[in-house]
Structures are given as structure tokens and as C-alpha cells.
């Protein structure tokens, strides 16, 4: 019977530990980037849902506006500010549209200049 030397997978000097750490690092990097893509897709769907709901709200606002126009000014003291609500809904919709399809990408923040250009080679 031959005795083989036992090399532990995670013992001192074993390559298994570094491969495991490298694998975990790679897996976490891939999952983080996948999660970032998922978050962006989920966020886009949520924003699209908000836009759909705003369109439904606009239908209700039109009904409220029609009922309010039929109100008797002699008996009605308070009115709901429909034009302001419509402006706010339009502002929200425009903001979401601008976010989902920007005209151009935002500029990158430039790196600061070093400012030291002295090159004293050979001195």
C-alpha cells in the first residue's frame, strides 16, 4: 500500500485558497454588474408604470374638471386648482421622459490637473 502525501485544499501553501478567492471575487463582480443591470431594468419598468398611471390620473382629472365646471359659483366657495395639477403631472412626465431618453449623456467629471511638469532627468 502506497501512502500519498495529503495536501489540504486550503492549507498553507496550497493553490486552492487563491483560486477560491479569485473565483469568489469574479463571481461577486459579475453578480454586482448583473444586479446593476437588473436595477436599471426594474427602474425603467417602474418609471414606465408611473407614466401609465399618470395617464390614468389625467383621465380622472378631466372628469373632475368637467364636474367642477358644472358647479354653481353661488354655492361653491372652494375650487380645486386643476391647471396647477395638470402642470405638475406634465412636469413629472417630462422629467421621466428626459431621464429615460436624455438628449445627450451627462459630461464626465474631468480629472484634476497635476500641475507639476518639472522633469529633471539626469540631474
Coordinates of C-alpha atoms in Angstrom, one line a residue:
X1 CA 0.0 0.0 0.0
X2 CA 1.4 3.4 -1.0
X3 CA 0.9 6.4 1.1
X4 CA 0.2 9.6 -0.7
X5 CA 1.0 12.9 0.8
X6 CA -2.1 14.7 1.8
X7 CA -2.2 18.3 0.6
X8 CA -5.0 20.2 2.1
X9 CA -7.1 22.3 -0.2
X10 CA -7.0 25.4 2.0
X11 CA -3.8 24.8 3.9
X12 CA -0.6 26.8 3.9
X13 CA 1.0 26.9 0.5
X14 CA -2.0 25.3 -1.3
X15 CA -3.2 26.9 -4.5
X16 CA -6.8 26.1 -3.7
X17 CA -7.2 29.1 -1.4
X18 CA -6.1 31.6 -4.0
X19 CA -8.3 30.0 -6.7
X20 CA -11.3 30.1 -4.4
X21 CA -10.7 33.7 -3.5
X22 CA -10.3 34.6 -7.2
X23 CA -13.5 32.7 -8.0
X24 CA -15.4 34.4 -5.3
X25 CA -14.1 37.8 -6.4
X26 CA -15.1 37.1 -10.0
X27 CA -18.5 35.8 -9.1
X28 CA -19.2 38.8 -6.9
X29 CA -18.1 41.2 -9.6
X30 CA -20.4 39.5 -12.2
X31 CA -23.3 39.4 -9.8
X32 CA -22.9 43.1 -8.9
X33 CA -22.9 44.1 -12.6
X34 CA -25.8 41.9 -13.3
X35 CA -27.7 43.4 -10.3
X36 CA -26.9 46.9 -11.6
X37 CA -28.4 46.0 -15.0
X38 CA -31.4 44.4 -13.2
X39 CA -31.9 47.5 -11.1
X40 CA -31.8 49.7 -14.2
X41 CA -34.3 47.5 -16.0
X42 CA -36.6 47.4 -12.9
X43 CA -36.3 51.1 -12.5
X44 CA -37.2 51.6 -16.2
X45 CA -40.2 49.4 -15.8
X46 CA -41.3 51.2 -12.6
X47 CA -40.9 54.6 -14.3
X48 CA -42.9 53.4 -17.3
X49 CA -45.6 52.2 -14.8
X50 CA -45.7 55.7 -13.2
X51 CA -46.2 57.2 -16.6
X52 CA -49.1 54.8 -17.3
X53 CA -50.6 55.7 -14.0
X54 CA -50.2 59.4 -14.7
X55 CA -52.1 59.0 -17.9
X56 CA -54.9 57.3 -16.0
X57 CA -54.8 60.1 -13.4
X58 CA -55.2 62.6 -16.3
X59 CA -58.5 60.9 -17.3
X60 CA -59.8 61.3 -13.7
X61 CA -58.6 64.9 -13.6
X62 CA -60.6 65.6 -16.8
X63 CA -63.7 64.2 -15.1
X64 CA -63.1 66.3 -12.0
X65 CA -62.6 69.3 -14.2
X66 CA -65.8 68.7 -16.1
X67 CA -67.8 68.3 -12.8
X68 CA -66.2 71.4 -11.3
X69 CA -67.1 73.4 -14.4
X70 CA -70.8 72.5 -13.7
X71 CA -70.6 73.7 -10.1
X72 CA -72.7 76.6 -9.2
X73 CA -70.5 79.6 -8.4
X74 CA -73.1 80.9 -6.0
X75 CA -72.9 77.9 -3.7
X76 CA -69.3 76.8 -4.3
X77 CA -66.6 78.6 -2.4
X78 CA -63.6 76.4 -3.0
X79 CA -62.3 75.0 -6.3
X80 CA -59.6 72.5 -6.9
X81 CA -56.7 74.0 -8.9
X82 CA -56.9 71.8 -12.0
X83 CA -54.5 73.8 -14.1
X84 CA -51.8 73.6 -11.5
X85 CA -52.4 69.8 -11.1
X86 CA -52.1 69.3 -14.8
X87 CA -48.9 71.4 -14.9
X88 CA -47.4 69.2 -12.2
X89 CA -48.4 66.0 -13.9
X90 CA -46.9 67.3 -17.2
X91 CA -43.7 68.3 -15.3
X92 CA -43.4 64.8 -13.8
X93 CA -44.0 63.1 -17.2
X94 CA -41.4 65.4 -18.9
X95 CA -38.9 64.6 -16.1
X96 CA -39.3 60.9 -16.5
X97 CA -39.1 61.1 -20.3
X98 CA -35.9 63.2 -20.0
X99 CA -34.4 60.6 -17.6
X100 CA -35.4 57.6 -19.8
X101 CA -34.2 59.2 -23.1
X102 CA -31.8 62.0 -22.4
X103 CA -30.8 64.3 -25.3
X104 CA -27.2 63.6 -24.6
X105 CA -25.1 61.9 -22.0
X106 CA -24.0 63.9 -19.0
X107 CA -20.5 65.1 -19.2
X108 CA -17.8 63.2 -17.3
X109 CA -16.1 64.9 -14.4
X110 CA -12.5 65.7 -15.6
X111 CA -9.6 64.6 -13.5
X112 CA -7.8 67.4 -11.8
X113 CA -4.5 68.6 -13.3
X114 CA -1.3 67.6 -11.6
X115 CA 0.4 71.0 -12.2
X116 CA 3.9 69.7 -11.7
X117 CA 5.6 69.5 -15.1
X118 CA 9.2 69.6 -13.9
X119 CA 11.2 66.7 -15.5
X120 CA 14.6 66.6 -14.0
X121 CA 16.1 63.7 -15.9
X122 CA 19.7 63.2 -15.5
X123 CA 20.1 65.7 -12.7

